[in-house]
Every structure is written in structure tokens, then in C-alpha cells.
């Protein structure tokens, strides 16, 4: 929910800390519609429905657009090789890299805090892109650049403006902006290599 005008988990947000102002968060380019009533943050906690999603009633929003974007990236593990006789092993370094993106609980706080999602409802959004990158770097998938290419467009990797609100509001410390930055670097390198190959022929 939007609590004191910032997307947060209602179940984990402590009222005392809000009133004391110690949960203060500044978000970049995050203009919300003005309030209809006066509000004193030292005395009152204001709770609103998540923005960027249609309100069904009171604080309940329709999260279908968020989940549609999530489904669009095919968020399931697709092993690249037949099942081994034992487990699929991974280097600890790779596991640590992957683990940054796996704790997502699909709360949509990042989606609600993202100014690009406000401007362009077709933008896949931080959670879906972070999950897509999680599968891209999973060596057990071994799909080459296929995963990256699914979001090689203005509604995907290239839509992000790096406001970094997603990382600041995420209750699980997932860094979608980092995933997006890495994906863009990789795509740019691939395109540069393809161009130099073309010039060399
Ligand atoms: S990335 Fe973080 S903020 Fe976004 S949906 Fe997942 S847990 Fe919530």
C-alpha cells in the first residue's frame, strides 16, 4: 500500500517509526496527485491504495496489469540440458549473483514507485525485468542471449530511466536497476560485436 505516500508493505511497516520520521524515503520524480485533506506527518499516518494500478475499492487495487507483465517474461526455470543423474551444480559466485533477484515476493511496490510505469503502462516494470535477468544469468538454463532478447525494446530494458526508486522501496532488497543496467551493457556489447563482424565481411 501507499503509506505516508511511499509504497511499502503494510504488514511490516511500524507506526512508531513512521510517526518519528525515521522511515523517511525520498523517491525520484515521484509526483503523486495532491491530497484532498490537510495532513500532519508528525501526528497522522496516511494510507492509500498503490498507484499505477486501478482501484477496485478502498485500498484494494487490481494487480492484473502487474501480473500480465510478469507472465510476459515467462518466469519459469527452463533447463537447457536433460536432467542430470544428480543435482545441477553451480559455482557459489553465480549463486550469490542469482540470489539478489530471487527473494521477490511480487508485492508491486517497485511498480508503484516507478515513474516510467506511471508514464507508460506497457513498460514491463522493475520486478518483471529483475526476474527476467535472474533467468538470463542462470547457467542451468544455458539459453544464450534468448532471454535478454525478449525485452530488447522500449517497453523492456530500454524503457528504464534509472530513477532507482524500485531499489529504494523494495522490502526484499532486490536491485532491479542493477539487473537492467547489466542487461543493457550486455546487449550493447552484443550489438557492437555484430556490427564489427558485419563491417569486417
Ligand atoms: S522487486 Fe521488490 S518491490 Fe518489486 S515486486 Fe519484488 S519484492 Fe516487491
Tab-separated table of C-alpha atoms and ligand atoms in Angstrom, residues 66 104-110 127 170-172 174 176, ligand 1:
chain	number	residue	atom	x	y	z
A	66	UNK	CA	1.419	-6.153	-12.942
A	104	UNK	CA	10.994	-11.053	-4.841
A	105	UNK	CA	7.542	-11.501	-3.256
A	106	UNK	CA	5.627	-9.783	-6.083
A	107	UNK	CA	4.335	-7.022	-3.840
A	108	UNK	CA	4.435	-4.470	-6.725
A	109	UNK	CA	5.966	-1.749	-4.541
A	110	UNK	CA	8.644	-1.177	-7.206
A	127	UNK	CA	10.005	-6.728	-10.911
A	170	UNK	CA	11.867	-2.961	-2.306
A	171	UNK	CA	11.219	-4.712	1.036
A	172	UNK	CA	13.441	-7.623	-0.048
A	174	UNK	CA	16.080	-6.740	-4.866
A	176	UNK	CA	16.062	-4.229	-10.465
B	1	LIG	S1	11.282	-6.485	-6.753
B	1	LIG	FE1	10.928	-5.924	-4.587
B	1	LIG	S2	9.432	-4.241	-4.660
B	1	LIG	FE2	9.402	-5.259	-6.681
B	1	LIG	S3	7.725	-6.755	-6.526
B	1	LIG	FE3	9.629	-7.818	-5.957
B	1	LIG	S4	9.749	-7.634	-3.712
B	1	LIG	FE4	8.245	-6.136	-4.382
